[in-house]
Coordinates of C-alpha atoms and ligand atoms in Angstrom, one line a residue:
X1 CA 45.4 -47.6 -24.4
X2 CA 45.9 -51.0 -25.8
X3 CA 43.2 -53.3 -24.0
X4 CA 43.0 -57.2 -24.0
X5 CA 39.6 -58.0 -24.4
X6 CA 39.1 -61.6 -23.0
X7 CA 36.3 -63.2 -24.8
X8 CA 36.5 -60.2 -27.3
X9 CA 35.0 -62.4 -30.1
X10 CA 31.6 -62.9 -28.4
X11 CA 28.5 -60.3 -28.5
X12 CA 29.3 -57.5 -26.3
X13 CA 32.8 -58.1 -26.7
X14 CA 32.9 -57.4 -30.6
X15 CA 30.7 -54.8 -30.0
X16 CA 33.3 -52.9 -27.3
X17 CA 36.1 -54.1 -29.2
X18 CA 34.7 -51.7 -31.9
X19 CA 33.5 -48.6 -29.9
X20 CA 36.9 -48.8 -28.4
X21 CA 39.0 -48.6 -31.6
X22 CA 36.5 -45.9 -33.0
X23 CA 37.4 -44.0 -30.3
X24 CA 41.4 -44.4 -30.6
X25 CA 42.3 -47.3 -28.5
X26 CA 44.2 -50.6 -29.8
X27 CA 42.6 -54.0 -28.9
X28 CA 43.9 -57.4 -28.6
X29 CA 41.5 -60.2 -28.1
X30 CA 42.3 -63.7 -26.7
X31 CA 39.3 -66.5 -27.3
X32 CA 39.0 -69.6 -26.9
X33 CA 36.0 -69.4 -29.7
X34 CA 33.6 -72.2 -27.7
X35 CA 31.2 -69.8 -28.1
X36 CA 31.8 -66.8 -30.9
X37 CA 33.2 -67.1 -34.4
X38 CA 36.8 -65.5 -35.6
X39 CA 33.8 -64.0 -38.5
X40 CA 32.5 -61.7 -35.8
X41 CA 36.6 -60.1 -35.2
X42 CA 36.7 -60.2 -39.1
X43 CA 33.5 -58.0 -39.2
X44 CA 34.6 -55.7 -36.7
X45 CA 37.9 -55.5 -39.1
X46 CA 36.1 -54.5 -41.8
X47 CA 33.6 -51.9 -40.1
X48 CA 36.7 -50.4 -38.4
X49 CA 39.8 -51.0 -41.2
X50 CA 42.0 -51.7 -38.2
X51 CA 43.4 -55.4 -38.1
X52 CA 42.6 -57.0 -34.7
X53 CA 45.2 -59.2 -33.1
X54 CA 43.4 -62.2 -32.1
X55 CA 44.9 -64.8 -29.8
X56 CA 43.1 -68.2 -29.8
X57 CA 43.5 -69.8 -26.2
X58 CA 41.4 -70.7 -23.2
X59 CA 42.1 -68.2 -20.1
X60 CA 40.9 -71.0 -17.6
X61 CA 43.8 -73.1 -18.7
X62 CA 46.3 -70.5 -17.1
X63 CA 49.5 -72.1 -18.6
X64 CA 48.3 -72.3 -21.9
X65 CA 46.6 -68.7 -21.3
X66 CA 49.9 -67.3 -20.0
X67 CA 52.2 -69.2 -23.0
X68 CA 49.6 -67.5 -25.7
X69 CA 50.2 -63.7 -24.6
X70 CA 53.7 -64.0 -23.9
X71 CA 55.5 -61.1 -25.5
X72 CA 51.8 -59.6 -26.4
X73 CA 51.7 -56.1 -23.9
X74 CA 48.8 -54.4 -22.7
X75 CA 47.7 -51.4 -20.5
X76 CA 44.4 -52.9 -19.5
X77 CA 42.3 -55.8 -19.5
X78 CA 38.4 -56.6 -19.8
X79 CA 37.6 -59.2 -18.9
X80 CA 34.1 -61.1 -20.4
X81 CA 35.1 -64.7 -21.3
X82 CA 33.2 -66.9 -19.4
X83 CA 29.9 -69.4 -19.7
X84 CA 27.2 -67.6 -19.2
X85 CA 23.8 -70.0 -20.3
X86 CA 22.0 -69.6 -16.6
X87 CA 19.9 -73.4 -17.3
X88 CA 23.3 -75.1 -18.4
X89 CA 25.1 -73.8 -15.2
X90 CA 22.5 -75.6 -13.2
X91 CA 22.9 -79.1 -14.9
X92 CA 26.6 -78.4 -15.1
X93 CA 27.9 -76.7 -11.9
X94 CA 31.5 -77.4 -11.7
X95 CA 32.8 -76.6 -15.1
X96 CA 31.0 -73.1 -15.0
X97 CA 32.4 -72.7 -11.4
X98 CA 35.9 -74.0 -13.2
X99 CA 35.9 -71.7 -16.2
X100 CA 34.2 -68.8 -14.8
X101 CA 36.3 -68.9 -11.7
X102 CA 39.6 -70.0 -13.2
X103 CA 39.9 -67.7 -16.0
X104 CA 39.4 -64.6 -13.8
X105 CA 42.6 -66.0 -11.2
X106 CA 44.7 -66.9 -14.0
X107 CA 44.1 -63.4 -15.5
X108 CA 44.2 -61.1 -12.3
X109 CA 47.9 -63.3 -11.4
X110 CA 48.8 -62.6 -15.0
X111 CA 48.1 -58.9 -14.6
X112 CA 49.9 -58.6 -11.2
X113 CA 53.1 -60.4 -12.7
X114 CA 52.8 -57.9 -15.6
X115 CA 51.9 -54.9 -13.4
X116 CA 49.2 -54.4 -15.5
X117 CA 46.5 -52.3 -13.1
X118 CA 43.7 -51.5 -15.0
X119 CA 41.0 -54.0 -14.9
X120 CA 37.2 -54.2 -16.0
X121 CA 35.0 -56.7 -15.5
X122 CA 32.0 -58.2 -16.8
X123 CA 29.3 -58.7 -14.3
X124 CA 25.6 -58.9 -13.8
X125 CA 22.3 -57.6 -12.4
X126 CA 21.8 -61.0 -11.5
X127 CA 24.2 -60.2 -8.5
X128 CA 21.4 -58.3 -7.0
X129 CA 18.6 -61.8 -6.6
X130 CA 15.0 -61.0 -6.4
X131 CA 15.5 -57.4 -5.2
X132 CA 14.3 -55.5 -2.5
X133 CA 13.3 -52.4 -4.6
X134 CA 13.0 -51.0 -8.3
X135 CA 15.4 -49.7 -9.6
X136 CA 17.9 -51.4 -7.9
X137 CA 21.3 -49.0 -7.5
X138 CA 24.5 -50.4 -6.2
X139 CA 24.1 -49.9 -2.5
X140 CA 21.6 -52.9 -3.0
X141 CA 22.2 -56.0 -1.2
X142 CA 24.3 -58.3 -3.5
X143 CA 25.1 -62.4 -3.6
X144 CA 21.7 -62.8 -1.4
X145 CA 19.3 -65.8 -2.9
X146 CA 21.3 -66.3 -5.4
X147 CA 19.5 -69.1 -7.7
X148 CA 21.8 -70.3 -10.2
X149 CA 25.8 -71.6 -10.6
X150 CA 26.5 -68.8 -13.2
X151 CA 25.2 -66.0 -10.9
X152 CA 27.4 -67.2 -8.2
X153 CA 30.1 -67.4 -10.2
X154 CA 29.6 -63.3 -11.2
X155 CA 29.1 -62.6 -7.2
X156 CA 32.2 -64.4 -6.6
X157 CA 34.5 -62.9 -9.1
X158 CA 33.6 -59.5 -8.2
X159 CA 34.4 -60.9 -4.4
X160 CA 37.6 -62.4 -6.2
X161 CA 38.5 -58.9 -7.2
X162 CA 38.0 -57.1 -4.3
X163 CA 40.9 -59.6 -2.2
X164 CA 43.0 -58.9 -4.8
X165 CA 42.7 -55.4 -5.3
X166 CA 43.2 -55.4 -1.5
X167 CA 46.2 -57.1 -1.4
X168 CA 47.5 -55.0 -4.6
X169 CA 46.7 -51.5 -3.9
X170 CA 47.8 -50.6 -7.5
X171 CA 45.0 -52.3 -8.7
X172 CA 42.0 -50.2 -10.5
X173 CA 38.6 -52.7 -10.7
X174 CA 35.5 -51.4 -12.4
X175 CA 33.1 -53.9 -11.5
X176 CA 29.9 -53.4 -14.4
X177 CA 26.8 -54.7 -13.5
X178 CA 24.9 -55.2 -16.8
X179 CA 21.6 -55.5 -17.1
X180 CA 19.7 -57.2 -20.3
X181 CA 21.8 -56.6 -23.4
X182 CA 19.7 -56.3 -26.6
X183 CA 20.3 -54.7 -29.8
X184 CA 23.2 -55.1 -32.9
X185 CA 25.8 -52.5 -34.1
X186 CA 23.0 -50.7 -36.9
X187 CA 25.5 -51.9 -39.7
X188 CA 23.5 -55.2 -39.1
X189 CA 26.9 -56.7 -39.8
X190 CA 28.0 -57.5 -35.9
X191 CA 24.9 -58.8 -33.2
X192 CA 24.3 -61.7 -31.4
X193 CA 24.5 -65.4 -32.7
X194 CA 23.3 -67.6 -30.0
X195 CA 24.4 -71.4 -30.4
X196 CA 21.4 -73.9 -30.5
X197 CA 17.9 -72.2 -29.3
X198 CA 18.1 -69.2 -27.5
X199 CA 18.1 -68.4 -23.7
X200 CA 17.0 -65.0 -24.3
X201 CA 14.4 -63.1 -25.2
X202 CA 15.1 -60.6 -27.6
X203 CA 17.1 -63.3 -30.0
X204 CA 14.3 -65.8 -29.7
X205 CA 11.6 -63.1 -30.8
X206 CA 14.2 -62.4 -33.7
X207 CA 14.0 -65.8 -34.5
X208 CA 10.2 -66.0 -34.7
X209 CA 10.5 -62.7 -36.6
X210 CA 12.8 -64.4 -39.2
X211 CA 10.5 -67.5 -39.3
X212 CA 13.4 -69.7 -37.5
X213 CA 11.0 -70.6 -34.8
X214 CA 7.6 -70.8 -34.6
X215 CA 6.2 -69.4 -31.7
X216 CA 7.7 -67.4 -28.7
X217 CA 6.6 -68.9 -25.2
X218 CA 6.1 -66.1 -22.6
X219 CA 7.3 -67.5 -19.2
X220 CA 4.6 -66.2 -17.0
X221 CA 1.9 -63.5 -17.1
X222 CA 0.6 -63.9 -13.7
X223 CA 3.8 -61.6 -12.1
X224 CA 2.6 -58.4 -9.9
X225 CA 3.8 -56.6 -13.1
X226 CA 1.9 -53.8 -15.8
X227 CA 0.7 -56.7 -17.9
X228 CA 1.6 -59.6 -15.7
X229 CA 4.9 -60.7 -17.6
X230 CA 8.2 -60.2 -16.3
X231 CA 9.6 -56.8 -16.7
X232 CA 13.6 -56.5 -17.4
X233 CA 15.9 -53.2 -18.4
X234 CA 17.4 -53.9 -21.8
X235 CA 20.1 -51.6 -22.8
X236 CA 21.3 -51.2 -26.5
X237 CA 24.7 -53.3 -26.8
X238 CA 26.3 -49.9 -28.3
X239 CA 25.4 -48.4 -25.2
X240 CA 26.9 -51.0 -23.0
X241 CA 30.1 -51.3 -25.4
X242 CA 30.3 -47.6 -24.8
X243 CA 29.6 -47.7 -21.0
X244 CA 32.9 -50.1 -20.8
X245 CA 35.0 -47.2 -22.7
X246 CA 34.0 -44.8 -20.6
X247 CA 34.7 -46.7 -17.5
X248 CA 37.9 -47.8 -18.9
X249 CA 38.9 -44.4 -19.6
X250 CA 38.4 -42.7 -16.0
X251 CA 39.7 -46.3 -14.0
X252 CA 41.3 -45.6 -10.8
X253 CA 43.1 -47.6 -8.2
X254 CA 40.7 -49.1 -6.4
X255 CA 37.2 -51.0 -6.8
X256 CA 34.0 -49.2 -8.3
X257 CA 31.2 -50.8 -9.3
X258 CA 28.4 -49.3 -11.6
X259 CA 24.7 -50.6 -12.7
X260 CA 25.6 -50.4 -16.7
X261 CA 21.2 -50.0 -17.5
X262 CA 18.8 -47.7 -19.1
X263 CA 16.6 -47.1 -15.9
X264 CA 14.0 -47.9 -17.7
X265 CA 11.2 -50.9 -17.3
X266 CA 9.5 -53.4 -20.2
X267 CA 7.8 -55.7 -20.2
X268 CA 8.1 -59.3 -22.0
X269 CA 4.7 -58.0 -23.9
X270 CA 5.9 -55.1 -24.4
X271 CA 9.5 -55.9 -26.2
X272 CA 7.2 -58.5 -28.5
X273 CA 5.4 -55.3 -29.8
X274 CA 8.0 -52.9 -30.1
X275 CA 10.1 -55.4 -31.9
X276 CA 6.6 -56.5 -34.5
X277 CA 6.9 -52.7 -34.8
X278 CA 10.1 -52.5 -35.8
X279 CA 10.3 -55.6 -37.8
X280 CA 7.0 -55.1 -39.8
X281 CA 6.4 -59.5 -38.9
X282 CA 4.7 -61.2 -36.7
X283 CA 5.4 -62.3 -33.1
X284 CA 3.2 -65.2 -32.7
X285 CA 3.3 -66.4 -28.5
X286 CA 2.0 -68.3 -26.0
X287 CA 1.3 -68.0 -22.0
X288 CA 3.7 -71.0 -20.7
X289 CA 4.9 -71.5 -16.9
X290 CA 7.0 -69.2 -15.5
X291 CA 10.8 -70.0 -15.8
X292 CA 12.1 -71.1 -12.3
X293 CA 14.6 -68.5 -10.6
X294 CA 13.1 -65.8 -12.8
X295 CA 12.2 -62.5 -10.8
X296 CA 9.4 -60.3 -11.3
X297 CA 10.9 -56.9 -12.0
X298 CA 14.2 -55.4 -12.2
X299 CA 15.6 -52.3 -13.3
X300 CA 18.8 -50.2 -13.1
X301 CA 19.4 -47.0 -11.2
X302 CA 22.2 -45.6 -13.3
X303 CA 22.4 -42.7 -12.0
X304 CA 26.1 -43.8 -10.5
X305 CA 27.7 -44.4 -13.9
X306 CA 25.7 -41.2 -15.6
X307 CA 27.0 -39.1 -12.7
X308 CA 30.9 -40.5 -12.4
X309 CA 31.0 -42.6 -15.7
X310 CA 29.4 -39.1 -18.0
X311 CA 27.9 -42.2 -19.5
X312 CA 24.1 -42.4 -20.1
X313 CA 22.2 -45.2 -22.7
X314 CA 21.3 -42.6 -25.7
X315 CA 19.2 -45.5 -28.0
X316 CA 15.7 -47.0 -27.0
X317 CA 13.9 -49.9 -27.1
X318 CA 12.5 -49.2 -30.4
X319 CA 16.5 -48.3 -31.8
X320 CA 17.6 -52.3 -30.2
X321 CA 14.8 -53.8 -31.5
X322 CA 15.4 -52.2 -35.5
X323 CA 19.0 -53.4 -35.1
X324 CA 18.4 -56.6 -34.2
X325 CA 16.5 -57.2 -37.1
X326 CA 18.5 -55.6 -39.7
X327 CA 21.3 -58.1 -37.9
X328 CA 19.3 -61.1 -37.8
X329 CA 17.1 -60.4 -41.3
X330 CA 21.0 -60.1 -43.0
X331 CA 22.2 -62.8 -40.9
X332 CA 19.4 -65.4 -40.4
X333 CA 21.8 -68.3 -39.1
X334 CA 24.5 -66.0 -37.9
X335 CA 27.8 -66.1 -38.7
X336 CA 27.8 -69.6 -39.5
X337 CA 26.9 -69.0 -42.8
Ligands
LIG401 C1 19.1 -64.0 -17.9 C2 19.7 -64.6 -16.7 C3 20.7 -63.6 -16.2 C4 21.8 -63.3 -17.2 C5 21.1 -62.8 -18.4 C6 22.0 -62.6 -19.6 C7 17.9 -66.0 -15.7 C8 17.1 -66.2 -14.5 N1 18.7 -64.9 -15.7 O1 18.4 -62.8 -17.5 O2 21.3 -64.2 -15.0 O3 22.7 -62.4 -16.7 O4 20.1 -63.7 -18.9 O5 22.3 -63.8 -20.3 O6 18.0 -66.8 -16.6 N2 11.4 -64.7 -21.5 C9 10.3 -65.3 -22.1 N3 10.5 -66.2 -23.0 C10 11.7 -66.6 -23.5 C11 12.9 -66.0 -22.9 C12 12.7 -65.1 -21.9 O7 9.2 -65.0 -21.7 O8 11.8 -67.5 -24.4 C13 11.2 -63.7 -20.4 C14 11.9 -64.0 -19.1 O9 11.0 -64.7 -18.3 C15 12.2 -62.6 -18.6 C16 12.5 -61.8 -19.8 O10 11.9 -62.5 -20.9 O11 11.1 -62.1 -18.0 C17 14.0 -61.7 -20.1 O12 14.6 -63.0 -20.1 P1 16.1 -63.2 -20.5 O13 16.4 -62.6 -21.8 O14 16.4 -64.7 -20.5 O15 16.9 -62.4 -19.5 P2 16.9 -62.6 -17.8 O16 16.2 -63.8 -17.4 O17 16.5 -61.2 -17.3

């Protein structure tokens, strides 16, 4: 297939884009580059020898989007530019609700007036709120105490998608619910290069590790948890990219949605020591507050996507953290330098 990767240039977008041509597909990529680097689709050249067609517009302006890939044909879009800093969405509501929101109606009218049918998209397990049970699988309630702009904006687009799937039968929607993405392609030569100081957890530890920062704070230990800190399901980047490849490749008219996770729990304690472990440097940290809207515990029931997808997460913990740090020990201010 030849797939337009919207926000192809950013971290699990590079990565897909790659696992994607490895495994015989053409990609296109249209960016705006607010928040990713044309170095990351130069990298992804170079580890793949293909040369990447890169367009260089914003999707939410839909005239300037549409202009861009005029004349550019494709069998298949995913679709994972958007904002996506949950604190920023908060302070900023209406231009994440405006980018997030616009970019996916610009691109499913684009599709239908290209008769283009095969769509993936980029979603969350933030869908899913402070959840009723562990792991969560997709018959969990979704868009329920919801606490941020940018996790609305996920639960409506996948709303979005299912009126216009609706209204165009023809349509295929995968709807992929990620959970937390960790991890760099083992090259070291393609990972994640979060502007200013990082939201996330695994790239701030890397940046203690590297000696960027100088201590890690841990949001909470007092959470009904194994060690009292907040337990998430991280999920090697290479095993997301190739969850979106595998949904791509059995898409289907209609709307499916899959938990894209490994099934498996850790804790914020525990990623700090697998990640010393793997590094060989300290993780220095501190106990601070817990981070408002932040949830206990959550973990995927993949069993969904292993069944239907023949898709399971094959690297551990251990495997994210070591290629995290051969990305960020190579690459200590990204790809700025
Ligand atoms: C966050 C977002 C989620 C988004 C995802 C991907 C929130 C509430 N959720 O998930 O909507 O889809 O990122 O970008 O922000 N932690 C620390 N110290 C830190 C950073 C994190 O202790 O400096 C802890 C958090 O409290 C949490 C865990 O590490 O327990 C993971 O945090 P993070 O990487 O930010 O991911 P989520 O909060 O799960």
């Amino acid at each position: 297939m030849r797939v337009l990767l919207t926000g192809g240039a950013g971290y699990i977008g590079s990565h897909t884009a790659l696992v994607l041509i490895e495994r015989g597909h053409e990609v296109v990529l249209l960016d705006d580059f607010s928040n990713s680097s044309p170095e990351a689709v130069r990298r992804v050249e170079e580890l793949t020898g293909a040369r990447i067609p890169v367009i260089e517009a914003d999707l939410a302006d839909r005239s300037a989007a549409a202009a861009a890939l005029e004349g550019v044909d494709f069998d298949a879009a995913i679709h994972f530019a958007g904002l996506k800093a949950v604190g920023e969405s908060v302070v900023e509501p209406t231009r994440y609700y405006r980018v997030n929101i616009d970019s996916t109606l610009a691109l499913l009218d684009l599709m239908r007036e290209r008769g283009v049918t095969r769509l993936v998209f980029s979603s969350s397990a933030t869908v899913y709120g402070d959840p009723e049970y562990v792991p969560v699988d997709e018959a969990h309630r979704a868009g329920v105490g919801l606490t941020n702009p940018y996790g609305w904006s996920k639960f409506m687009n996948e709303q979005i998608i299912r009126d216009a799937q609706a209204a165009w039968p023809r349509l295929g929607a995968v709807l992929l619910r990620y959970f937390n993405p960790v991890g760099a392609h083992p090259s070291g030569r393609i990972g994640e290069d979060p502007s200013g100081i990082p939201n996330n957890l695994m790239p701030f530890i890397a940046q203690v590790a590297v000696g960027k920062r100088e201590r890690l704070s841990v949001f909470g230990d007092a959470y009904p948890t194994v060690d009292g800190t907040g337990v998430r399901d991280y999920i090697h980047v290479m095993d997301l990219a190739e969850g979106h490849a595998a949904a791509l490749e059995r898409i289907e008219a209609g709307v499916e949605v899959y938990n894209l996770g490994s099934g498996t729990g850790s804790s914020v304690l525990e990623v700090v020591r697998a990640f010393e472990e793997a590094s060989g440097r300290p993780v220095p940290y501190a106990v601070a507050p817990a981070r408002a809207g932040d949830v206990a515990e959550i973990a995927a029931d993949p069993s969904r996507a292993n069944a239907r997808l023949r898709w399971r997460t094959t690297r551990s913990l251990a495997d994210a953290c070591r290629d995290a740090w051969t990305w960020q020990s190579a690459n200590p201010d990204g790809y700025a330098a």
